[in-house]
Short mmCIF file of C-alpha atoms in Angstrom, two decimals:
data_model
loop_
_atom_site.label_atom_id
_atom_site.label_comp_id
_atom_site.label_asym_id
_atom_site.label_seq_id
_atom_site.Cartn_x
_atom_site.Cartn_y
_atom_site.Cartn_z
CA UNK A 1 0.00 0.00 0.00
CA UNK A 2 1.26 3.52 -0.82
CA UNK A 3 2.21 6.03 1.88
CA UNK A 4 1.85 9.79 1.57
CA UNK A 5 3.97 12.50 3.10
CA UNK A 6 1.87 15.45 4.18
CA UNK A 7 4.87 17.78 3.80
CA UNK A 8 5.16 16.81 0.15
CA UNK A 9 3.50 19.61 -1.89
CA UNK A 10 2.11 17.19 -4.43
CA UNK A 11 0.88 14.61 -1.96
CA UNK A 12 -2.70 15.78 -2.54
CA UNK A 13 -2.34 15.16 -6.28
CA UNK A 14 -0.86 11.74 -5.57
CA UNK A 15 -3.78 10.93 -3.31
CA UNK A 16 -6.18 12.14 -5.99
CA UNK A 17 -4.52 9.98 -8.66
CA UNK A 18 -4.61 7.01 -6.31
CA UNK A 19 -8.35 7.52 -5.90
CA UNK A 20 -8.72 7.85 -9.68
CA UNK A 21 -7.03 4.48 -10.10
CA UNK A 22 -9.96 2.93 -8.23
CA UNK A 23 -11.70 3.18 -11.62
CA UNK A 24 -9.40 0.46 -12.96
CA UNK A 25 -10.84 -2.95 -12.14
CA UNK A 26 -9.44 -6.43 -12.45
CA UNK A 27 -11.50 -7.98 -15.29
CA UNK A 28 -11.79 -11.36 -13.56
CA UNK A 29 -12.39 -10.30 -9.97
CA UNK A 30 -14.33 -7.08 -10.61
CA UNK A 31 -12.34 -5.42 -7.81
CA UNK A 32 -10.41 -2.22 -8.33
CA UNK A 33 -6.62 -2.47 -8.37
CA UNK A 34 -6.21 -0.22 -5.30
CA UNK A 35 -8.29 -2.53 -3.09
CA UNK A 36 -6.48 -5.51 -4.59
CA UNK A 37 -3.26 -3.91 -3.33
CA UNK A 38 -1.61 -3.94 -6.75
CA UNK A 39 -0.47 -0.29 -6.67
CA UNK A 40 2.62 0.32 -4.53
CA UNK A 41 3.04 4.05 -5.14
CA UNK A 42 2.98 7.03 -7.46
CA UNK A 43 5.87 9.36 -8.32
CA UNK A 44 5.08 12.68 -9.94
CA UNK A 45 7.53 15.02 -11.63
CA UNK A 46 5.30 18.08 -11.72
CA UNK A 47 7.74 20.23 -13.67
CA UNK A 48 7.91 17.74 -16.55
CA UNK A 49 4.31 16.52 -16.04
CA UNK A 50 5.48 12.95 -15.72
CA UNK A 51 3.69 10.32 -13.64
CA UNK A 52 5.22 7.00 -12.75
CA UNK A 53 2.96 4.37 -11.22
CA UNK A 54 4.78 1.66 -9.30
CA UNK A 55 2.64 -1.44 -9.26
CA UNK A 56 2.67 -5.20 -9.40
CA UNK A 57 0.49 -8.02 -10.75
CA UNK A 58 -0.89 -11.03 -8.94
CA UNK A 59 1.55 -13.17 -10.97
CA UNK A 60 4.46 -12.12 -13.15
CA UNK A 61 2.80 -13.67 -16.20
CA UNK A 62 -0.74 -12.71 -15.31
CA UNK A 63 -2.78 -13.16 -18.52
CA UNK A 64 -4.51 -9.85 -17.83
CA UNK A 65 -1.28 -8.03 -17.04
CA UNK A 66 -0.98 -6.07 -20.27
CA UNK A 67 -4.57 -4.86 -20.15
CA UNK A 68 -4.33 -3.78 -16.49
CA UNK A 69 -1.13 -1.82 -17.23
CA UNK A 70 -2.74 -0.24 -20.28
CA UNK A 71 -5.84 0.67 -18.22
CA UNK A 72 -3.66 2.41 -15.59
CA UNK A 73 -1.96 4.55 -18.26
CA UNK A 74 -5.28 5.34 -19.99
CA UNK A 75 -6.91 6.23 -16.69
CA UNK A 76 -4.29 8.77 -15.53
CA UNK A 77 -3.72 10.23 -19.02
CA UNK A 78 -7.48 10.59 -19.50
CA UNK A 79 -8.17 12.29 -16.17
CA UNK A 80 -5.10 14.50 -15.83
CA UNK A 81 -4.63 16.38 -19.09
CA UNK A 82 -1.02 17.17 -19.92
CA UNK A 83 0.45 14.40 -17.75
CA UNK A 84 2.25 11.48 -19.35
CA UNK A 85 2.06 8.23 -17.44
CA UNK A 86 4.47 5.34 -17.31
CA UNK A 87 4.06 2.15 -15.33
CA UNK A 88 6.89 0.35 -13.57
CA UNK A 89 6.04 -3.25 -12.76
CA UNK A 90 7.89 -4.30 -9.63
CA UNK A 91 8.12 -7.76 -8.09
CA UNK A 92 9.59 -6.83 -4.74
CA UNK A 93 7.64 -7.10 -2.53
CA UNK A 94 5.81 -9.95 -4.23
CA UNK A 95 2.04 -9.47 -4.19
CA UNK A 96 0.23 -11.78 -1.79
CA UNK A 97 -3.34 -12.12 -0.57
CA UNK A 98 -2.39 -10.05 2.47
CA UNK A 99 -2.09 -7.01 0.17
CA UNK A 100 -5.88 -6.96 -0.36
CA UNK A 101 -7.51 -4.19 1.66
CA UNK A 102 -10.38 -4.78 4.08
CA UNK A 103 -12.72 -3.22 1.51
CA UNK A 104 -11.31 -5.55 -1.16
CA UNK A 105 -11.94 -8.56 1.08
CA UNK A 106 -15.47 -7.34 1.68
CA UNK A 107 -16.04 -6.99 -2.07
CA UNK A 108 -14.71 -10.51 -2.59
CA UNK A 109 -17.37 -11.74 -0.19
CA UNK A 110 -14.93 -12.79 2.53
CA UNK B 1 8.24 -5.17 -17.45
CA UNK B 2 7.07 -8.69 -17.72
CA UNK B 3 3.69 -10.09 -18.50
CA UNK B 4 2.27 -12.20 -21.31
CA UNK B 5 1.70 -10.13 -24.41
CA UNK B 6 -1.35 -10.82 -26.53
CA UNK B 7 -0.38 -10.42 -30.17
CA UNK B 8 -2.60 -10.76 -33.26
CA UNK B 9 -0.75 -13.86 -34.46
CA UNK B 10 -1.28 -15.73 -31.21
CA UNK B 11 -4.93 -14.65 -31.14
CA UNK B 12 -5.54 -16.11 -34.61
CA UNK B 13 -3.89 -19.44 -33.87
CA UNK B 14 -5.75 -19.88 -30.57
CA UNK B 15 -9.15 -18.88 -31.96
CA UNK B 16 -8.73 -21.10 -35.05
CA UNK B 17 -8.22 -24.12 -32.78
CA UNK B 18 -11.31 -23.26 -30.71
CA UNK B 19 -13.46 -22.88 -33.85
CA UNK B 20 -12.32 -26.17 -35.38
CA UNK B 21 -12.81 -27.93 -32.05
CA UNK B 22 -16.36 -26.56 -31.75
CA UNK B 23 -17.20 -27.88 -35.25
CA UNK B 24 -15.60 -31.23 -34.41
CA UNK B 25 -17.77 -31.42 -31.28
CA UNK B 26 -20.90 -30.85 -33.37
CA UNK B 27 -19.79 -33.41 -35.96
CA UNK B 28 -18.98 -35.84 -33.12
CA UNK B 29 -22.47 -35.54 -31.66
CA UNK B 30 -24.05 -36.07 -35.10
CA UNK B 31 -21.79 -39.10 -35.70
CA UNK B 32 -23.06 -40.50 -32.39
CA UNK B 33 -26.65 -39.91 -33.48
CA UNK B 34 -26.04 -42.17 -36.49
CA UNK B 35 -24.31 -44.85 -34.41
CA UNK B 36 -26.65 -45.39 -31.47
CA UNK B 37 -26.76 -49.19 -31.93
CA UNK B 38 -22.97 -49.41 -31.97
CA UNK B 39 -22.86 -48.29 -28.32
CA UNK B 40 -24.46 -51.55 -27.22
CA UNK B 41 -21.68 -53.69 -28.71
CA UNK B 42 -17.90 -54.11 -28.50
CA UNK B 43 -15.66 -51.03 -28.51
CA UNK B 44 -13.63 -52.39 -31.39
CA UNK B 45 -16.23 -51.29 -33.91
CA UNK B 46 -15.58 -48.99 -36.93
CA UNK B 47 -18.04 -46.30 -35.84
CA UNK B 48 -16.91 -46.39 -32.21
CA UNK B 49 -13.28 -46.09 -33.33
CA UNK B 50 -14.19 -43.10 -35.54
CA UNK B 51 -16.19 -41.46 -32.73
CA UNK B 52 -13.45 -42.09 -30.16
CA UNK B 53 -10.80 -40.51 -32.38
CA UNK B 54 -13.05 -37.57 -33.23
CA UNK B 55 -13.66 -37.04 -29.50
CA UNK B 56 -10.04 -37.52 -28.43
CA UNK B 57 -8.34 -35.68 -31.28
CA UNK B 58 -10.84 -33.36 -32.97
CA UNK B 59 -12.52 -32.23 -29.76
CA UNK B 60 -10.32 -32.81 -26.70
CA UNK B 61 -6.85 -32.50 -28.20
CA UNK B 62 -7.78 -29.67 -30.59
CA UNK B 63 -9.05 -27.47 -27.72
CA UNK B 64 -6.08 -28.38 -25.54
CA UNK B 65 -3.62 -27.53 -28.34
CA UNK B 66 -5.32 -24.16 -28.91
CA UNK B 67 -5.60 -23.34 -25.23
CA UNK B 68 -1.99 -24.47 -24.72
CA UNK B 69 -0.66 -21.83 -27.10
CA UNK B 70 -2.39 -19.25 -24.91
CA UNK B 71 -1.94 -20.84 -21.50
CA UNK B 72 1.45 -22.56 -21.63
CA UNK B 73 3.20 -19.15 -21.77
CA UNK B 74 1.14 -18.21 -18.67
CA UNK B 75 1.87 -21.46 -16.85
CA UNK B 76 5.57 -21.58 -17.82
CA UNK B 77 5.89 -17.79 -17.45
CA UNK B 78 7.58 -17.20 -20.78
CA UNK B 79 6.51 -16.44 -24.36
CA UNK B 80 5.58 -19.08 -26.97
CA UNK B 81 8.63 -20.20 -28.94
CA UNK B 82 7.08 -20.10 -32.43
CA UNK B 83 3.69 -19.26 -33.91
CA UNK B 84 4.83 -20.59 -37.29
CA UNK B 85 5.41 -24.05 -35.81
CA UNK B 86 1.90 -23.88 -34.32
CA UNK B 87 0.36 -23.16 -37.74
CA UNK B 88 2.36 -25.93 -39.44
CA UNK B 89 1.28 -28.33 -36.71
CA UNK B 90 -2.38 -27.40 -37.29
CA UNK B 91 -1.82 -27.77 -41.05
CA UNK B 92 -0.80 -31.42 -40.49
CA UNK B 93 -3.34 -32.07 -37.75
CA UNK B 94 -6.54 -31.20 -39.62
CA UNK B 95 -6.13 -33.31 -42.78
CA UNK B 96 -4.67 -36.08 -40.62
CA UNK B 97 -7.73 -36.05 -38.38
CA UNK B 98 -10.20 -36.05 -41.28
CA UNK B 99 -8.39 -38.88 -43.09
CA UNK B 100 -8.16 -41.01 -39.95
CA UNK B 101 -11.73 -40.52 -38.74
CA UNK B 102 -13.23 -41.09 -42.20
CA UNK B 103 -11.11 -44.21 -42.73
CA UNK B 104 -12.27 -45.61 -39.39
CA UNK B 105 -15.91 -44.75 -40.13
CA UNK B 106 -15.93 -46.62 -43.46
CA UNK B 107 -13.25 -48.94 -42.12
CA UNK B 108 -10.80 -49.01 -45.00
CA UNK B 109 -7.42 -49.55 -43.34
CA UNK B 110 -5.43 -48.53 -46.37
CA UNK B 111 -3.28 -45.66 -47.47
CA UNK B 112 -5.71 -42.91 -46.34
CA UNK B 113 -5.74 -44.19 -42.77
CA UNK B 114 -1.96 -44.54 -42.81
CA UNK B 115 -1.42 -41.03 -44.24
CA UNK B 116 -3.83 -39.63 -41.64
CA UNK B 117 -1.92 -41.29 -38.82
CA UNK B 118 1.46 -40.08 -40.13
CA UNK B 119 0.18 -36.49 -40.51
CA UNK B 120 -1.14 -36.56 -36.95
CA UNK B 121 2.20 -37.84 -35.72
CA UNK B 122 4.03 -34.99 -37.46
CA UNK B 123 1.57 -32.50 -35.96
CA UNK B 124 2.04 -33.67 -32.38
CA UNK B 125 5.83 -33.84 -32.76
CA UNK B 126 5.86 -30.19 -33.90
CA UNK B 127 3.60 -29.23 -30.98
CA UNK B 128 5.91 -31.01 -28.53
CA UNK B 129 9.00 -29.33 -30.00
CA UNK B 130 7.26 -25.95 -29.68
CA UNK B 131 6.34 -26.59 -26.03
CA UNK B 132 9.83 -27.92 -25.22
CA UNK B 133 11.57 -24.89 -26.77
CA UNK B 134 9.12 -22.58 -24.97
CA UNK B 135 9.92 -24.16 -21.60
CA UNK B 136 13.67 -24.20 -22.34
CA UNK B 137 13.68 -20.38 -22.30
CA UNK B 138 12.94 -20.46 -18.64
CA UNK B 139 15.43 -21.28 -15.88
CA UNK B 140 13.20 -22.08 -12.94
CA UNK B 141 11.60 -25.52 -13.09
CA UNK B 142 8.11 -26.04 -11.70
CA UNK B 143 5.98 -29.12 -11.19
CA UNK B 144 3.56 -27.76 -13.81
CA UNK B 145 6.38 -27.93 -16.34
CA UNK B 146 6.97 -31.61 -15.47
CA UNK B 147 3.28 -32.37 -15.97
CA UNK B 148 3.15 -30.55 -19.31
CA UNK B 149 6.37 -32.00 -20.79
CA UNK B 150 5.47 -35.53 -19.69
CA UNK B 151 2.00 -35.08 -21.21
CA UNK B 152 3.49 -33.95 -24.53
CA UNK B 153 5.85 -36.94 -24.59
CA UNK B 154 2.93 -39.27 -23.86
CA UNK B 155 0.96 -37.66 -26.69
CA UNK B 156 3.83 -38.42 -29.07
CA UNK B 157 4.05 -42.03 -27.85
CA UNK B 158 0.25 -42.42 -28.05
CA UNK B 159 0.15 -41.24 -31.65
CA UNK B 160 3.26 -43.26 -32.55
CA UNK B 161 1.69 -46.43 -31.14
CA UNK B 162 -1.60 -45.55 -32.84
CA UNK B 163 0.22 -45.12 -36.15
CA UNK B 164 1.90 -48.49 -35.69
CA UNK B 165 -1.52 -50.04 -34.96
CA UNK B 166 -2.90 -48.48 -38.17
CA UNK B 167 -0.05 -50.00 -40.19
CA UNK B 168 -0.57 -53.27 -38.32
CA UNK B 169 -3.94 -53.65 -40.07
CA UNK B 170 -2.18 -54.25 -43.39
CA UNK B 171 1.46 -55.06 -42.49
CA UNK B 172 1.84 -57.38 -39.46
CA UNK B 173 4.05 -55.47 -37.01
CA UNK B 174 2.93 -56.75 -33.62
CA UNK B 175 3.14 -60.42 -32.67
CA UNK B 176 0.27 -60.11 -30.17
CA UNK B 177 -3.41 -59.38 -30.46
CA UNK B 178 -4.37 -55.91 -31.80
CA UNK B 179 -6.63 -55.30 -28.76
CA UNK B 180 -3.68 -55.90 -26.41
CA UNK B 181 -1.93 -52.81 -27.82
CA UNK B 182 -5.17 -50.85 -28.04
CA UNK B 183 -5.28 -50.91 -24.22
CA UNK B 184 -1.79 -49.43 -24.01
CA UNK B 185 -2.59 -46.86 -26.72
CA UNK B 186 -5.79 -45.79 -24.91
CA UNK B 187 -4.12 -45.42 -21.50
CA UNK B 188 -1.12 -43.57 -22.85
CA UNK B 189 -3.63 -41.13 -24.33
CA UNK B 190 -6.11 -40.88 -21.47
CA UNK B 191 -3.72 -40.93 -18.52
CA UNK B 192 -0.46 -39.85 -20.12
CA UNK B 193 -1.73 -37.08 -22.37
CA UNK B 194 -5.09 -35.85 -21.08
CA UNK B 195 -4.71 -36.44 -17.35
CA UNK B 196 -1.14 -35.11 -17.01
CA UNK B 197 -1.80 -32.11 -19.26
CA UNK B 198 -5.09 -31.17 -17.60
CA UNK B 199 -3.61 -31.50 -14.10
CA UNK B 200 -0.56 -29.46 -15.12
CA UNK B 201 -2.55 -26.59 -16.58
CA UNK B 202 -5.45 -26.63 -14.12
CA UNK B 203 -3.11 -26.67 -11.10
CA UNK B 204 -2.04 -23.18 -12.16
CA UNK B 205 -5.37 -21.89 -13.46
CA UNK B 206 -7.79 -23.14 -10.79
CA UNK B 207 -6.02 -21.27 -7.93
CA UNK B 208 -5.78 -18.23 -10.24
CA UNK B 209 -9.49 -18.21 -11.10
CA UNK B 210 -10.58 -18.97 -7.52
CA UNK B 211 -8.05 -16.48 -6.08
CA UNK B 212 -6.88 -19.17 -3.73
CA UNK B 213 -4.18 -18.54 -1.15
CA UNK B 214 -3.02 -22.18 -1.19
CA UNK B 215 0.46 -22.11 -2.75
CA UNK B 216 2.09 -25.40 -1.70
CA UNK B 217 3.04 -27.87 -4.42
CA UNK B 218 3.75 -30.96 -2.28
CA UNK B 219 0.46 -32.63 -3.22
CA UNK B 220 1.04 -31.90 -6.91
CA UNK B 221 4.54 -33.38 -6.77
CA UNK B 222 3.17 -36.53 -5.11
CA UNK B 223 0.38 -36.65 -7.68
CA UNK B 224 2.85 -36.37 -10.58
CA UNK B 225 5.17 -39.16 -9.41
CA UNK B 226 2.35 -41.54 -8.42
CA UNK B 227 0.54 -41.13 -11.75
CA UNK B 228 3.71 -41.43 -13.85
CA UNK B 229 4.91 -44.49 -11.89
CA UNK B 230 1.48 -46.12 -12.21
CA UNK B 231 1.37 -45.42 -15.94
CA UNK B 232 4.85 -46.83 -16.57
CA UNK B 233 4.15 -49.91 -14.42
CA UNK B 234 0.86 -50.47 -16.23
CA UNK B 235 2.48 -50.19 -19.67
CA UNK B 236 5.33 -52.58 -18.85
CA UNK B 237 3.31 -55.06 -16.80
CA UNK B 238 0.33 -55.31 -19.12
CA UNK B 239 2.62 -55.46 -22.19
CA UNK B 240 4.32 -58.58 -20.87
CA UNK B 241 1.59 -60.19 -18.76
CA UNK B 242 -1.73 -58.55 -19.68
CA UNK B 243 -4.15 -57.69 -16.86
CA UNK B 244 -3.30 -59.59 -13.66
CA UNK B 245 -3.88 -59.18 -9.91
CA UNK B 246 -0.91 -56.80 -9.95
CA UNK B 247 -3.05 -54.43 -12.04
CA UNK B 248 -5.11 -53.72 -8.88
CA UNK B 249 -1.95 -52.52 -7.11
CA UNK B 250 -0.91 -50.40 -10.10
CA UNK B 251 -4.42 -48.95 -10.22
CA UNK B 252 -4.21 -48.12 -6.50
CA UNK B 253 -0.93 -46.21 -7.08
CA UNK B 254 -2.48 -44.19 -9.93
CA UNK B 255 -5.70 -43.57 -7.97
CA UNK B 256 -3.60 -42.28 -5.04
CA UNK B 257 -1.96 -39.83 -7.46
CA UNK B 258 -5.33 -38.57 -8.66
CA UNK B 259 -6.52 -38.37 -5.03
CA UNK B 260 -3.54 -36.07 -4.30
CA UNK B 261 -4.67 -33.82 -7.16
CA UNK B 262 -8.25 -33.76 -5.84
CA UNK B 263 -6.92 -32.85 -2.39
CA UNK B 264 -4.97 -29.99 -3.97
CA UNK B 265 -8.14 -28.73 -5.69
CA UNK B 266 -10.08 -29.06 -2.43
CA UNK B 267 -7.47 -27.04 -0.55
CA UNK B 268 -7.60 -24.35 -3.26
CA UNK B 269 -11.38 -24.33 -2.99
CA UNK B 270 -11.33 -24.02 0.79
CA UNK B 271 -8.75 -21.24 0.82
CA UNK B 272 -10.31 -19.26 -2.01
CA UNK B 273 -10.77 -15.55 -1.50
CA UNK B 274 -13.44 -15.28 -4.13
CA UNK B 275 -16.52 -16.91 -2.63
CA UNK B 276 -18.77 -16.77 -5.69
CA UNK B 277 -18.22 -19.68 -8.10
CA UNK B 278 -19.43 -18.99 -11.63
CA UNK B 279 -21.05 -21.43 -14.06
CA UNK B 280 -17.88 -22.24 -16.06
CA UNK B 281 -16.10 -23.19 -12.82
CA UNK B 282 -19.11 -25.27 -11.69
CA UNK B 283 -18.92 -27.15 -14.98
CA UNK B 284 -15.24 -27.80 -14.27
CA UNK B 285 -16.11 -29.19 -10.84
CA UNK B 286 -18.75 -31.45 -12.47
CA UNK B 287 -15.92 -32.80 -14.62
CA UNK B 288 -14.00 -33.84 -11.49
CA UNK B 289 -17.03 -35.84 -10.31
CA UNK B 290 -17.20 -37.56 -13.70
CA UNK B 291 -13.49 -38.36 -13.48
CA UNK B 292 -14.04 -39.90 -10.03
CA UNK B 293 -16.83 -42.11 -11.43
CA UNK B 294 -14.57 -43.19 -14.31
CA UNK B 295 -11.82 -44.15 -11.82
CA UNK B 296 -14.28 -46.15 -9.72
CA UNK B 297 -15.19 -48.24 -12.79
CA UNK B 298 -11.59 -49.46 -13.33
CA UNK B 299 -11.56 -52.17 -10.58
CA UNK B 300 -14.70 -53.67 -12.16
CA UNK B 301 -12.99 -53.84 -15.57
CA UNK B 302 -10.01 -55.67 -14.01
CA UNK B 303 -12.26 -57.95 -11.92
CA UNK B 304 -14.45 -59.06 -14.85
CA UNK B 305 -11.43 -59.39 -17.13
CA UNK B 306 -9.71 -61.73 -14.66
CA UNK B 307 -12.94 -63.75 -14.41
CA UNK B 308 -13.16 -63.88 -18.25
CA UNK B 309 -16.58 -62.32 -17.88
CA UNK B 310 -17.80 -60.44 -21.02
CA UNK B 311 -19.11 -57.69 -18.69
CA UNK B 312 -15.56 -56.32 -18.86
CA UNK B 313 -16.33 -54.98 -22.36
CA UNK B 314 -19.41 -53.12 -21.09
CA UNK B 315 -17.47 -51.58 -18.23
CA UNK B 316 -14.62 -50.64 -20.61
CA UNK B 317 -17.09 -48.82 -22.90
CA UNK B 318 -18.63 -46.95 -19.95
CA UNK B 319 -15.16 -46.11 -18.60
CA UNK B 320 -14.11 -44.62 -21.96
CA UNK B 321 -17.36 -42.65 -22.15
CA UNK B 322 -16.94 -41.20 -18.66
CA UNK B 323 -13.35 -40.21 -19.47
CA UNK B 324 -13.80 -38.72 -22.95
CA UNK B 325 -17.43 -37.61 -23.10
CA UNK B 326 -17.82 -37.01 -19.38
CA UNK B 327 -14.68 -35.67 -17.70
CA UNK B 328 -12.83 -34.10 -20.66
CA UNK B 329 -15.98 -32.76 -22.37
CA UNK B 330 -17.36 -31.23 -19.18
CA UNK B 331 -14.03 -29.57 -18.43
CA UNK B 332 -13.81 -28.10 -21.94
CA UNK B 333 -17.47 -26.97 -21.91
CA UNK B 334 -16.76 -24.96 -18.76
CA UNK B 335 -13.21 -23.76 -19.32
CA UNK B 336 -13.94 -22.52 -22.86
CA UNK B 337 -16.06 -19.77 -21.30
CA UNK B 338 -13.33 -18.99 -18.81
CA UNK B 339 -10.53 -18.68 -21.37
CA UNK B 340 -12.07 -17.63 -24.72
CA UNK B 341 -13.91 -14.50 -23.44
CA UNK B 342 -10.61 -13.33 -21.89
CA UNK B 343 -8.73 -13.83 -25.13
CA UNK B 344 -11.36 -11.90 -27.12
CA UNK B 345 -11.80 -9.25 -24.41
CA UNK B 346 -8.09 -8.42 -24.39
CA UNK B 347 -8.18 -7.93 -28.18
CA UNK B 348 -11.33 -5.78 -28.16
CA UNK B 349 -10.95 -3.76 -24.97
CA UNK B 350 -7.32 -3.53 -23.95
CA UNK B 351 -6.91 -0.07 -25.57
CA UNK B 352 -10.18 1.19 -24.03
CA UNK B 353 -9.76 0.08 -20.42
CA UNK B 354 -9.23 2.92 -18.00
CA UNK B 355 -10.82 5.40 -20.45
CA UNK B 356 -14.33 4.02 -20.84
CA UNK B 357 -16.70 1.77 -18.94
CA UNK B 358 -16.48 -1.52 -20.82
CA UNK B 359 -18.11 -4.94 -20.52
CA UNK B 360 -16.15 -7.50 -18.52
CA UNK B 361 -14.94 -10.79 -20.10
CA UNK B 362 -17.84 -12.69 -18.51
CA UNK B 363 -20.28 -10.36 -20.32
CA UNK B 364 -19.08 -11.58 -23.70
CA UNK B 365 -20.91 -14.91 -23.66
CA UNK B 366 -24.66 -15.51 -23.34
CA UNK B 367 -25.15 -16.74 -19.79
CA UNK B 368 -28.60 -18.22 -20.57
CA UNK B 369 -27.13 -20.30 -23.38
CA UNK B 370 -24.41 -21.49 -21.02
CA UNK B 371 -27.04 -22.49 -18.43
CA UNK B 372 -29.01 -24.36 -21.11
CA UNK B 373 -25.81 -26.01 -22.34
CA UNK B 374 -24.94 -27.18 -18.81
CA UNK B 375 -28.46 -28.61 -18.30
CA UNK B 376 -28.48 -30.43 -21.64
CA UNK B 377 -25.01 -31.84 -20.89
CA UNK B 378 -26.21 -33.14 -17.51
CA UNK B 379 -29.20 -34.76 -19.29
CA UNK B 380 -26.71 -36.37 -21.69
CA UNK B 381 -24.72 -37.84 -18.79
CA UNK B 382 -27.82 -39.06 -16.94
CA UNK B 383 -29.32 -40.73 -20.04
CA UNK B 384 -26.39 -41.82 -22.20
CA UNK B 385 -24.09 -43.51 -19.67
CA UNK B 386 -26.84 -45.65 -18.02
CA UNK B 387 -28.32 -46.24 -21.50
CA UNK B 388 -25.04 -47.74 -22.68
CA UNK B 389 -24.63 -49.82 -19.52
CA UNK B 390 -28.16 -51.26 -19.64
CA UNK B 391 -28.09 -51.31 -23.48
CA UNK B 392 -31.35 -49.34 -23.61
CA UNK B 393 -31.61 -47.77 -27.06
CA UNK B 394 -34.25 -45.09 -26.19
CA UNK B 395 -32.08 -43.83 -23.31
CA UNK B 396 -29.04 -43.69 -25.59
CA UNK B 397 -31.11 -41.72 -28.14
CA UNK B 398 -32.22 -39.23 -25.46
CA UNK B 399 -28.63 -38.85 -24.31
CA UNK B 400 -27.21 -38.33 -27.79
CA UNK B 401 -30.01 -35.88 -28.68
CA UNK B 402 -29.10 -33.91 -25.54
CA UNK B 403 -25.45 -33.96 -26.66
CA UNK B 404 -26.42 -32.58 -30.09
CA UNK B 405 -28.30 -29.76 -28.30
CA UNK B 406 -25.26 -29.18 -26.06
CA UNK B 407 -23.00 -28.95 -29.13
CA UNK B 408 -25.35 -26.52 -30.93
CA UNK B 409 -25.58 -24.29 -27.83
CA UNK B 410 -21.82 -24.48 -27.34
CA UNK B 411 -20.93 -23.54 -30.91
CA UNK B 412 -23.51 -20.71 -30.88
CA UNK B 413 -22.03 -19.28 -27.69
CA UNK B 414 -18.49 -19.62 -29.04
CA UNK B 415 -19.50 -17.55 -32.09
CA UNK B 416 -21.30 -15.01 -29.86
CA UNK B 417 -17.98 -14.48 -28.07
CA UNK B 418 -15.94 -14.37 -31.27
CA UNK B 419 -18.25 -11.93 -33.08
CA UNK B 420 -18.68 -9.68 -30.07
CA UNK B 421 -18.74 -6.03 -31.20
CA UNK B 422 -16.84 -3.51 -29.09
CA UNK B 423 -19.19 -1.39 -26.97
CA UNK B 424 -18.58 1.17 -24.25
CA UNK B 425 -20.90 2.61 -21.59
CA UNK B 426 -19.55 6.15 -21.50
CA UNK B 427 -16.36 7.72 -20.16
CA UNK B 428 -14.92 6.75 -16.80
#
């Protein structure tokens, strides 16, 4: 899960983008990627209008991986005009079921 | 970045296999409609041989080959070695299948049957080479890889032995009875190819689809070694001595292997995060029940065989039906609507996700048709299998008619998925 520094001037924007990413859902589970715990953090270079989303997938060769990554880029680019988004897939820490938020577990019917 | 890339070439090869398999399933059900009486006799019958090969190759193997090109890169976590090899393999497979099935149907064991068998052998060798070279790209070895490679090798041996049996009709190759080798050929195919391949792939996909937290592979490793040992023992022992009391022990070893797999599935099911189980997964679970029934029939086949009781033939027919038309068919009927909508969805919606509200993969097929298909398939199982056992023609007719309906519903739904037009429900 991502952490935000209140002293960071763009932390509000990061938080906003994080909320926007709730619009991206896993096509099999119908749960958004934030509640699935797939997004580890967002870096923003406000001067160059660059956004880098650090995220993972449930498995390194997840069949839906490409479409989830593409959805993340489309989502940020579409909602924040002028920003260019890149996605960095990271495998450390490895995603596990513990990454799912309480809300995600509720949505999964647990 | 690493994740499986969907490219247009891979999409075409996978979809082509699914379409041909769907047509083969329809043809298979119609062939059965014209052969109802044959199901009350011996399994070594021209129409039964044609139907069995259409079911095993045109339906079961065709879908597995197509799905493999999509799923093996997922399971082995690397990209497919060659799409060209996959097309060449299909190019050999299709004419080979048609020649073989037609030659069995009219029972002319001549050059057409032999050419068909040789073409099929070339096709499966190319498939195996493609899978081997795909897996070779990857350093880490998993138990799934062992299942898949062993299954591919068994497929090659099955087809090689089948080809030899085809030639044996005209040129005496084997000193023993043809039926003696038919047993080995059938088990290499059913246990070696289908069982190992389906366990290998499903052991990765079932936890993925159920979002199960069970990650241990100990049960799968035990399952792999027990099944492979049982298969090898069965092939060697029954080659030299036929069915004996030892066959019970060999069966027990293999059954223990399958039990380990069932325990793995049960643990995945119990530890699943996603509580709702959809219809395609339910159909897959039905297939496990049918597999269990098939396994329970085996001791009866051995018992009646040892007693020289002709009932062994009846039980052998029912066993084959539960394996091919029950377990494998049920699994394919369910998993098609788990895998195909995803493949099509990625092609149609990948560029739109995150921008627009889009349908989900499960919205691509007609759920009502899938429900009807599942019901008609259950009717088939409830009528056809007992009909064959009790040799009751009307029951067999009802069962086969239900299978024709199942095939029509299946093929319709497959085309609904394939011809799905891209739609969006407004901006996100």
